[in-house]
Amino acid sequence: GIQVEQSPPDLILQEGANSTLRCNFSDSVNNLQWFHQNPWGQLINLFYIPSGTKQNGRLSATTVATERYSLLYISSSQTTDSGVYFCAGLNNAGNMLTFGGGTRLMVKP
Amino acid sequence: DAGVIQSPRHEVTEMGQEVTLRCKPISGHNSLFWYRQTMMRGLELLIYFNNNVPIDDSGMPEDRFSAKMPNASFSTLKIQPSEPRDSAVYFCASSFSPGKFFGPGTRLTVL
């Protein structure tokens, strides 16, 4: 089945710091998506990124599909970045999303 | 677009009561998914529909859970009777192409 693993599981940053979150996924994962779950529980799409690099403001993501990993970069972190970051892999049929365990981020002022 | 809409946002009920969660997907999306999130098990897929037809309900935990999608703009997830271990956040998501959009979730507490 699909395997999605994230690291680190927990991360504490000082406001303004940069960070990199990693997601490893198995061969059966076709595409990758990054989500942010804010402290209020809302799940927000960040990137749909099967390969290559995308940027959105202070966030960017890179997926190297041939090496089965994706990275999420957060630059100049802010307290509002706190929450849990999930990556999720889509199966080859494109209809089942498997989530990793998440990285719980806390940004301190 | 208003995004995926779920109601209610919060539900507190007593064990044994029937609970109905509602979802309105994004207009034009042809797939709809119900997920459950708990501290112990993380995010789990319960069931998904394609063109209003249930495709895979293997994630539905028990017969107490049922889901329907009578039309392209509405789906329900029903728990009858509810139990305290059903307490969780239930997310609905919709998609048209790869890349899912999640609703705000319904936080269910069963006392």
XYZ file of N, CA and C in Angstrom:
660
model
N 0.816 -1.197 0.000
C 0.000 0.000 0.000
C 0.854 1.254 0.000
N 0.183 2.368 0.051
C 0.869 3.652 0.035
C 1.493 3.937 1.395
N 2.748 4.406 1.378
C 3.444 4.799 2.597
C 3.842 6.256 2.466
N 3.491 7.037 3.469
C 3.882 8.447 3.498
C 4.441 8.729 4.881
N 5.679 9.191 4.940
C 6.323 9.463 6.217
C 6.846 10.890 6.249
N 6.634 11.536 7.381
C 7.058 12.927 7.508
C 8.066 13.084 8.636
N 8.938 14.069 8.451
C 9.886 14.407 9.509
C 10.196 15.899 9.454
N 10.544 16.507 10.613
C 10.439 15.894 11.935
C 8.987 15.848 12.398
N 8.699 15.097 13.431
C 7.327 15.073 13.937
C 6.954 16.358 14.660
N 7.920 16.984 15.282
C 7.679 18.230 16.010
C 8.809 19.210 15.720
N 8.440 20.476 15.683
C 9.434 21.510 15.384
C 9.043 22.797 16.094
N 10.003 23.383 16.800
C 9.771 24.671 17.463
C 10.739 25.669 16.860
N 10.213 26.790 16.426
C 11.033 27.824 15.799
C 10.832 29.157 16.487
N 11.858 29.976 16.401
C 11.723 31.359 16.810
C 11.219 32.140 15.603
N 10.361 33.069 15.842
C 9.820 33.873 14.741
C 10.954 34.442 13.907
N 10.790 34.330 12.594
C 11.823 34.825 11.688
C 12.748 33.754 11.163
N 12.746 32.595 11.805
C 13.630 31.511 11.370
C 13.059 30.818 10.139
N 13.932 30.104 9.452
C 13.533 29.302 8.288
C 13.485 27.833 8.686
N 12.719 27.044 7.947
C 12.658 25.613 8.260
C 12.367 24.814 7.002
N 12.715 23.542 7.082
C 12.441 22.605 5.989
C 11.764 21.375 6.550
N 10.632 21.037 5.988
C 9.894 19.844 6.391
C 10.013 18.820 5.265
N 10.142 17.571 5.655
C 10.390 16.540 4.661
C 9.252 15.518 4.638
N 9.001 15.014 3.447
C 7.998 13.967 3.246
C 8.589 12.911 2.324
N 8.662 11.682 2.803
C 9.099 10.550 1.977
C 7.875 9.719 1.621
N 7.842 9.227 0.402
C 6.671 8.452 0.007
C 7.081 7.260 -0.838
N 6.188 6.290 -0.870
C 6.488 5.008 -1.507
C 6.273 5.084 -3.020
N 6.665 4.008 -3.684
C 6.582 3.951 -5.148
C 5.163 4.099 -5.660
N 4.191 3.670 -4.852
C 2.804 3.655 -5.334
C 2.132 5.027 -5.249
N 2.871 6.029 -4.798
C 2.322 7.385 -4.739
C 2.545 8.071 -6.070
N 1.466 8.593 -6.615
C 1.543 9.218 -7.928
C 1.764 10.718 -7.840
N 1.083 11.360 -6.921
C 1.191 12.808 -6.787
C 1.218 13.177 -5.319
N 1.573 14.410 -5.040
C 1.761 14.814 -3.662
C 1.074 16.150 -3.396
N 0.524 16.265 -2.195
C -0.130 17.500 -1.821
C 0.314 17.867 -0.403
N 0.511 19.157 -0.158
C 0.846 19.659 1.168
C -0.343 20.441 1.708
N -0.625 20.220 3.016
C -1.707 20.917 3.697
C -1.166 21.547 4.983
N -1.843 22.600 5.426
C -1.580 23.175 6.737
C -2.876 23.097 7.537
N -2.776 22.476 8.705
C -3.922 22.492 9.609
C -3.627 23.499 10.707
N -4.396 24.566 10.724
C -4.118 25.629 11.674
C -4.624 25.247 13.073
N -4.281 26.035 14.081
C -4.676 25.675 15.447
C -6.193 25.580 15.640
N -6.961 26.096 14.712
C -8.409 25.982 14.796
C -8.929 24.733 14.083
N -8.020 23.936 13.565
C -8.401 22.673 12.955
C -8.683 22.720 11.473
N -8.618 23.879 10.892
C -8.943 24.012 9.476
C -7.811 23.468 8.613
N -8.173 22.637 7.619
C -7.194 22.071 6.693
C -7.141 22.930 5.441
N -5.976 23.434 5.157
C -5.827 24.362 4.037
C -4.841 23.793 3.030
N -5.263 23.787 1.765
C -4.344 23.382 0.705
C -3.172 24.342 0.618
N -1.973 23.813 0.558
C -0.817 24.656 0.317
C -0.329 24.464 -1.118
N 0.009 23.244 -1.440
C 0.550 22.950 -2.769
C 0.058 21.587 -3.236
N -0.265 21.545 -4.507
C -0.385 20.275 -5.205
C 0.847 20.191 -6.086
N 1.757 19.253 -5.794
C 3.072 19.321 -6.412
C 3.591 17.929 -6.745
N 3.195 17.378 -7.900
C 3.681 16.053 -8.280
C 5.172 16.019 -8.578
N 5.716 17.156 -9.016
C 7.156 17.231 -9.267
C 7.537 18.696 -9.405
N 8.830 18.957 -9.329
C 9.298 20.313 -9.519
C 9.151 21.174 -8.278
N 9.177 22.468 -8.482
C 9.139 23.430 -7.393
C 8.041 24.449 -7.620
N 7.348 24.787 -6.534
C 6.340 25.841 -6.578
C 6.577 26.771 -5.410
N 6.192 28.014 -5.593
C 6.355 28.990 -4.517
C 5.075 29.777 -4.342
N 4.771 30.085 -3.067
C 3.623 30.911 -2.746
C 4.006 31.752 -1.533
N 4.440 32.976 -1.804
C 4.851 33.849 -0.713
C 6.076 33.302 0.001
N 5.940 33.141 1.308
C 7.074 32.649 2.107
C 7.203 31.127 2.058
N 6.273 30.476 1.440
C 6.305 29.019 1.356
C 6.719 28.569 -0.038
N 7.470 27.505 -0.063
C 7.770 26.866 -1.340
C 7.880 25.369 -1.106
N 7.690 24.617 -2.165
C 7.762 23.165 -2.067
C 8.486 22.612 -3.279
N 9.216 21.549 -3.038
C 9.921 20.860 -4.112
C 9.658 19.376 -3.977
N 9.278 18.740 -5.070
C 9.110 17.294 -5.088
C 10.072 16.695 -6.099
N 10.842 15.716 -5.646
C 11.723 14.965 -6.534
C 11.128 13.567 -6.627
N 10.280 13.401 -7.634
C 9.497 12.169 -7.723
C 10.391 10.942 -7.909
N 11.492 11.083 -8.638
C 12.370 9.932 -8.898
C 13.024 9.439 -7.630
N 13.159 10.332 -6.633
C 13.771 9.935 -5.365
C 12.751 9.829 -4.236
N 11.496 9.958 -4.574
C 10.382 9.711 -3.666
C 10.416 10.580 -2.423
N 10.633 11.902 -2.612
C 10.523 12.788 -1.471
C 10.057 14.165 -1.921
N 9.526 14.879 -0.932
C 9.110 16.256 -1.152
C 9.530 17.079 0.060
N 9.844 18.332 -0.186
C 10.266 19.243 0.873
C 9.377 20.479 0.871
N 9.029 20.917 2.053
C 8.285 22.168 2.215
C 9.184 23.150 2.961
N 9.421 24.299 2.359
C 10.261 25.325 2.958
C 9.388 26.451 3.494
N 9.670 26.832 4.710
C 9.011 27.989 5.299
C 10.098 29.008 5.613
N 10.008 30.159 5.025
C 11.027 31.186 5.281
C 10.423 32.299 6.139
N 11.278 32.908 6.931
C 10.868 34.027 7.808
C 9.572 33.673 8.539
N 9.617 32.588 9.289
C 8.403 32.055 9.909
C 7.720 33.096 10.800
N 6.397 32.962 10.848
C 5.570 33.830 11.675
C 4.729 32.967 12.612
N 4.249 33.579 13.682
C 3.456 32.806 14.650
C 2.224 32.186 13.997
N 1.708 32.842 12.977
C 0.530 32.306 12.277
C 0.839 31.068 11.454
N 2.128 30.738 11.309
C 2.502 29.502 10.608
C 2.338 28.281 11.512
N 2.107 28.492 12.777
C 1.974 27.367 13.712
C 0.813 26.459 13.304
N 0.957 25.206 13.653
C -0.064 24.220 13.318
C 0.603 22.926 12.893
N -0.148 22.109 12.207
C 0.381 20.826 11.734
C 0.426 20.849 10.213
N 1.552 20.437 9.684
C 1.730 20.372 8.235
C 1.674 18.910 7.803
N 0.760 18.643 6.905
C 0.604 17.283 6.379
C 1.018 17.231 4.926
N 1.708 16.154 4.583
C 1.806 15.841 3.169
C 0.928 14.619 2.921
N 0.437 14.494 1.737
C -0.456 13.395 1.404
C -0.159 12.934 -0.010
N -0.144 11.633 -0.189
C 0.151 11.063 -1.489
C -1.089 10.500 -2.139
N -1.179 10.701 -3.422
C -2.317 10.221 -4.187
C -1.941 8.903 -4.837
N -2.863 7.960 -4.849
C -2.558 6.683 -5.479
C -2.574 6.820 -6.999
N -2.167 5.779 -7.687
C -2.035 5.854 -9.143
C -3.363 6.102 -9.837
N -4.437 5.657 -9.222
C -5.748 5.889 -9.833
C -6.218 7.320 -9.626
N -5.534 8.026 -8.742
C -5.877 9.424 -8.518
C -7.100 9.659 -7.671
N -7.505 8.648 -6.902
C -8.735 8.843 -6.141
C -8.596 8.588 -4.647
N -7.432 8.206 -4.188
C -7.247 7.932 -2.767
C -6.046 8.714 -2.268
N -6.273 9.454 -1.203
C -5.215 10.285 -0.629
C -4.807 9.683 0.704
N -3.507 9.410 0.867
C -2.992 8.882 2.122
C -2.131 9.946 2.788
N -2.447 10.237 4.037
C -1.753 11.299 4.749
C -0.570 10.750 5.546
N 0.479 11.576 5.626
C 1.559 11.286 6.546
C 1.125 11.658 7.964
N 2.013 11.400 8.919
C 1.682 11.652 10.312
C 1.701 13.121 10.698
N 2.241 13.959 9.817
C 2.250 15.391 10.097
C 3.496 15.860 10.816
N 3.819 17.129 10.656
C 4.844 17.810 11.433
C 4.152 18.919 12.203
N 4.262 18.838 13.520
C 3.625 19.850 14.365
C 4.608 20.986 14.574
N 4.262 22.161 14.060
C 5.153 23.331 14.116
C 4.619 24.354 15.103
N 5.511 24.823 15.943
C 5.172 25.934 16.833
C 6.181 27.045 16.598
N 5.686 28.212 16.247
C 6.549 29.370 16.047
C 6.343 30.322 17.215
N 7.428 30.563 17.925
C 7.336 31.405 19.116
C 7.685 32.855 18.782
N 6.987 33.798 19.393
C 7.268 35.219 19.122
C 8.574 35.660 19.762
N -15.788 31.268 -5.355
C -16.436 30.043 -4.881
C -16.316 29.977 -3.365
N -17.356 29.470 -2.707
C -17.351 29.449 -1.255
C -16.504 28.321 -0.710
N -16.034 27.425 -1.538
C -15.292 26.284 -1.046
C -16.244 25.204 -0.587
N -15.676 24.178 0.018
C -16.473 23.081 0.559
C -17.155 23.561 1.838
N -18.450 23.329 1.927
C -19.214 23.807 3.085
C -19.671 22.617 3.911
N -19.432 22.682 5.203
C -19.876 21.620 6.097
C -20.733 22.207 7.203
N -21.697 21.395 7.626
C -22.506 21.804 8.761
C -22.956 20.577 9.545
N -23.138 20.699 10.863
C -22.762 21.872 11.635
C -21.249 21.947 11.815
N -20.745 23.025 12.357
C -19.314 23.112 12.623
C -18.962 22.396 13.922
N -19.900 22.427 14.833
C -19.714 21.732 16.117
C -21.003 20.999 16.454
N -20.840 19.801 17.005
C -22.007 19.026 17.416
C -21.662 18.317 18.704
N -22.497 18.523 19.707
C -22.345 17.794 20.970
C -23.630 17.013 21.179
N -23.499 15.724 21.394
C -24.682 14.896 21.539
C -24.427 13.827 22.595
N -25.473 13.144 22.948
C -25.347 12.090 23.949
C -25.294 10.729 23.276
N -24.615 9.832 23.926
C -24.492 8.474 23.411
C -25.867 7.914 23.066
N -25.933 7.275 21.927
C -27.176 6.667 21.504
C -27.996 7.513 20.546
N -27.659 8.798 20.464
C -28.413 9.690 19.576
C -27.919 9.535 18.135
N -28.783 9.900 17.222
C -28.412 9.913 15.805
C -27.745 11.253 15.477
N -26.682 11.183 14.693
C -25.952 12.384 14.280
C -25.896 12.417 12.756
N -26.195 13.556 12.179
C -26.097 13.716 10.722
C -25.196 14.885 10.403
N -24.147 14.606 9.654
C -23.215 15.632 9.210
C -23.468 15.908 7.738
N -23.345 17.171 7.353
C -23.701 17.568 5.991
C -22.526 18.210 5.271
N -22.514 18.026 3.963
C -21.418 18.569 3.154
C -21.945 19.040 1.810
N -21.498 20.206 1.423
C -21.774 20.726 0.082
C -20.437 20.889 -0.629
N -20.187 20.086 -1.651
C -18.875 20.181 -2.323
C -18.791 21.424 -3.197
N -17.608 21.683 -3.687
C -17.408 22.786 -4.620
C -18.121 22.453 -5.937
N -18.835 23.424 -6.445
C -19.595 23.216 -7.672
C -18.671 22.759 -8.800
N -19.076 21.697 -9.483
C -18.284 21.189 -10.600
C -17.355 20.052 -10.222
N -17.116 19.862 -8.930
C -16.281 18.742 -8.496
C -17.095 17.455 -8.564
N -16.466 16.393 -9.073
C -17.209 15.155 -9.257
C -16.848 14.064 -8.257
N -15.904 14.343 -7.362
C -15.553 13.377 -6.335
C -15.727 14.017 -4.961
N -16.234 13.225 -4.031
C -16.446 13.711 -2.664
C -15.943 12.675 -1.681
N -15.275 13.141 -0.655
C -14.612 12.260 0.304
C -15.031 12.652 1.721
N -15.204 11.660 2.558
C -15.401 11.889 3.992
C -14.186 11.316 4.737
N -13.587 12.177 5.600
C -12.452 11.777 6.415
C -12.795 11.974 7.887
N -12.106 11.229 8.727
C -12.241 11.411 10.169
C -10.842 11.635 10.743
N -10.736 12.573 11.639
C -9.441 12.845 12.260
C -9.544 12.693 13.768
N -8.696 11.841 14.340
C -8.598 11.677 15.784
C -7.132 11.767 16.183
N -6.904 12.010 17.456
C -5.524 12.088 17.940
C -4.824 10.743 17.784
N -5.577 9.682 17.999
C -4.954 8.357 18.012
C -4.647 7.851 16.605
N -5.514 8.134 15.656
C -5.408 7.513 14.335
C -5.134 8.494 13.206
N -5.074 9.769 13.541
C -4.807 10.753 12.497
C -5.979 10.874 11.542
N -5.683 11.176 10.290
C -6.717 11.353 9.258
C -6.980 10.026 8.571
N -8.244 9.618 8.573
C -8.622 8.361 7.940
C -9.715 8.617 6.912
N -9.583 7.971 5.770
C -10.626 8.054 4.759
C -11.754 7.090 5.139
N -12.976 7.599 5.186
C -14.117 6.765 5.515
C -14.778 6.220 4.255
N -15.078 7.121 3.334
C -15.787 6.732 2.119
C -15.567 7.792 1.058
N -15.608 7.385 -0.203
C -15.615 8.414 -1.230
C -16.593 8.074 -2.336
N -17.110 9.131 -2.949
C -18.089 9.056 -4.034
C -17.468 9.619 -5.312
N -17.843 9.036 -6.412
C -17.487 9.591 -7.722
C -18.773 9.712 -8.523
N -19.072 10.919 -8.977
C -20.336 11.160 -9.696
C -21.528 10.640 -8.887
N -21.523 10.920 -7.617
C -22.599 10.613 -6.665
C -22.693 9.135 -6.300
N -21.828 8.316 -6.825
C -21.892 6.874 -6.562
C -20.808 6.500 -5.552
N -21.169 5.767 -4.485
C -20.129 5.343 -3.536
C -19.184 4.343 -4.189
N -17.906 4.651 -4.152
C -16.909 3.814 -4.816
C -16.204 2.898 -3.820
N -15.846 3.444 -2.692
C -15.097 2.664 -1.708
C -15.527 3.099 -0.317
N -16.174 2.190 0.397
C -16.590 2.500 1.769
C -15.868 1.606 2.768
N -14.741 1.080 2.377
C -14.022 0.148 3.252
C -13.508 0.819 4.519
N -13.433 2.139 4.515
C -12.973 2.848 5.700
C -14.070 3.138 6.710
N -15.295 2.854 6.358
C -16.404 3.090 7.292
C -16.262 2.098 8.443
N -16.165 2.626 9.665
C -15.791 1.747 10.780
C -16.817 0.670 11.123
N -18.085 0.997 11.077
C -19.092 0.021 11.495
C -20.396 0.292 10.768
N -21.325 -0.625 10.954
C -22.644 -0.454 10.335
C -23.391 0.742 10.906
N -22.925 1.261 12.007
C -23.587 2.436 12.574
C -23.356 3.660 11.694
N -22.353 3.587 10.822
C -22.018 4.696 9.933
C -22.633 4.452 8.554
N -23.229 5.499 8.003
C -23.730 5.412 6.634
C -23.558 6.764 5.966
N -23.374 6.756 4.664
C -23.207 7.995 3.914
C -24.025 7.928 2.645
N -24.542 9.093 2.272
C -25.326 9.194 1.053
C -24.910 10.423 0.264
N -25.154 10.355 -1.021
C -24.938 11.522 -1.876
C -26.076 11.547 -2.885
N -27.201 12.120 -2.514
C -28.391 12.081 -3.370
C -28.242 12.900 -4.643
N -27.351 13.898 -4.628
C -27.099 14.685 -5.836
C -25.697 15.255 -5.783
N -25.310 15.928 -6.838
C -23.925 16.386 -6.974
C -23.558 17.487 -6.000
N -24.546 18.053 -5.315
C -24.237 19.203 -4.467
C -24.478 18.946 -2.985
N -24.661 17.678 -2.628
C -24.999 17.430 -1.231
C -24.650 16.003 -0.827
N -24.072 15.880 0.370
C -23.788 14.561 0.922
C -24.007 14.594 2.423
N -24.375 13.451 2.983
C -24.537 13.330 4.421
C -23.754 12.125 4.934
N -23.283 12.270 6.147
C -22.671 11.171 6.886
C -23.472 11.022 8.167
N -24.028 9.826 8.367
C -24.908 9.614 9.502
C -24.304 8.571 10.436
N -24.436 8.815 11.721
C -23.999 7.853 12.741
C -25.215 7.556 13.616
N -25.600 6.287 13.650
C -26.774 5.896 14.408
C -26.628 4.469 14.898
N -26.556 4.237 16.216
C -26.474 5.216 17.290
C -25.036 5.677 17.521
N -24.865 6.883 18.000
C -23.523 7.404 18.230
C -22.957 6.865 19.543
N -21.628 6.793 19.591
C -20.923 6.332 20.770
C -19.797 7.315 21.082
N -19.343 7.364 22.339
C -18.270 8.313 22.702
C -17.023 8.159 21.833
N -16.705 6.958 21.402
C -15.494 6.768 20.587
C -15.638 7.326 19.175
N -16.825 7.787 18.831
C -17.014 8.442 17.532
C -16.584 9.911 17.583
N -16.279 10.400 18.761
C -15.864 11.796 18.895
C -14.607 12.040 18.066
N -14.672 13.030 17.205
C -13.588 13.296 16.256
C -13.957 14.532 15.459
N -13.040 14.931 14.585
C -13.364 15.955 13.592
C -13.592 15.237 12.268
N -14.714 15.509 11.655
C -15.076 14.868 10.391
C -14.932 15.901 9.270
N -14.089 15.562 8.298
C -13.848 16.453 7.168
C -14.508 15.898 5.909
N -15.035 16.799 5.155
C -15.493 16.486 3.814
C -14.545 17.173 2.839
N -14.232 16.512 1.745
C -13.354 17.096 0.728
C -13.936 16.797 -0.642
N -13.668 17.686 -1.586
C -14.116 17.426 -2.954
C -12.969 17.688 -3.926
N -13.077 17.095 -5.091
C -12.053 17.310 -6.108
C -12.641 17.076 -7.489
N -12.008 17.689 -8.475
C -12.327 17.430 -9.875
C -11.123 16.832 -10.582
N -9.972 17.362 -10.249
C -8.701 16.834 -10.738
C -7.864 16.513 -9.527
N -6.728 15.866 -9.698
C -5.897 15.593 -8.527
C -5.657 16.851 -7.717
N -5.776 16.718 -6.417
C -5.708 17.897 -5.560
C -7.062 18.087 -4.916
N -7.130 17.814 -3.638
C -8.425 17.870 -2.941
C -8.558 19.152 -2.151
N -9.792 19.586 -2.013
C -10.110 20.771 -1.237
C -10.976 20.349 -0.063
N -10.545 20.732 1.122
C -11.218 20.301 2.332
C -12.168 21.359 2.864
N -13.244 20.882 3.474
C -14.126 21.755 4.207
C -13.543 22.064 5.569
N -14.218 22.904 6.337
C -13.705 23.317 7.650
C -13.818 22.239 8.710
N -14.577 21.196 8.431
C -14.720 20.113 9.395
C -15.891 20.315 10.343
N -16.360 19.211 10.878
C -17.359 19.202 11.947
C -16.728 18.520 13.149
N -16.682 19.263 14.242
C -16.125 18.673 15.477
C -17.259 18.020 16.240
N -17.221 16.701 16.322
C -18.280 15.938 16.985
C -17.801 15.472 18.345
N -18.628 15.730 19.351
C -18.378 15.227 20.703
C -19.590 14.418 21.128
N -19.342 13.169 21.441
C -20.408 12.294 21.923
C -20.163 12.017 23.397
N -21.094 12.428 24.221
C -20.912 12.298 25.674
C -21.413 10.959 26.184
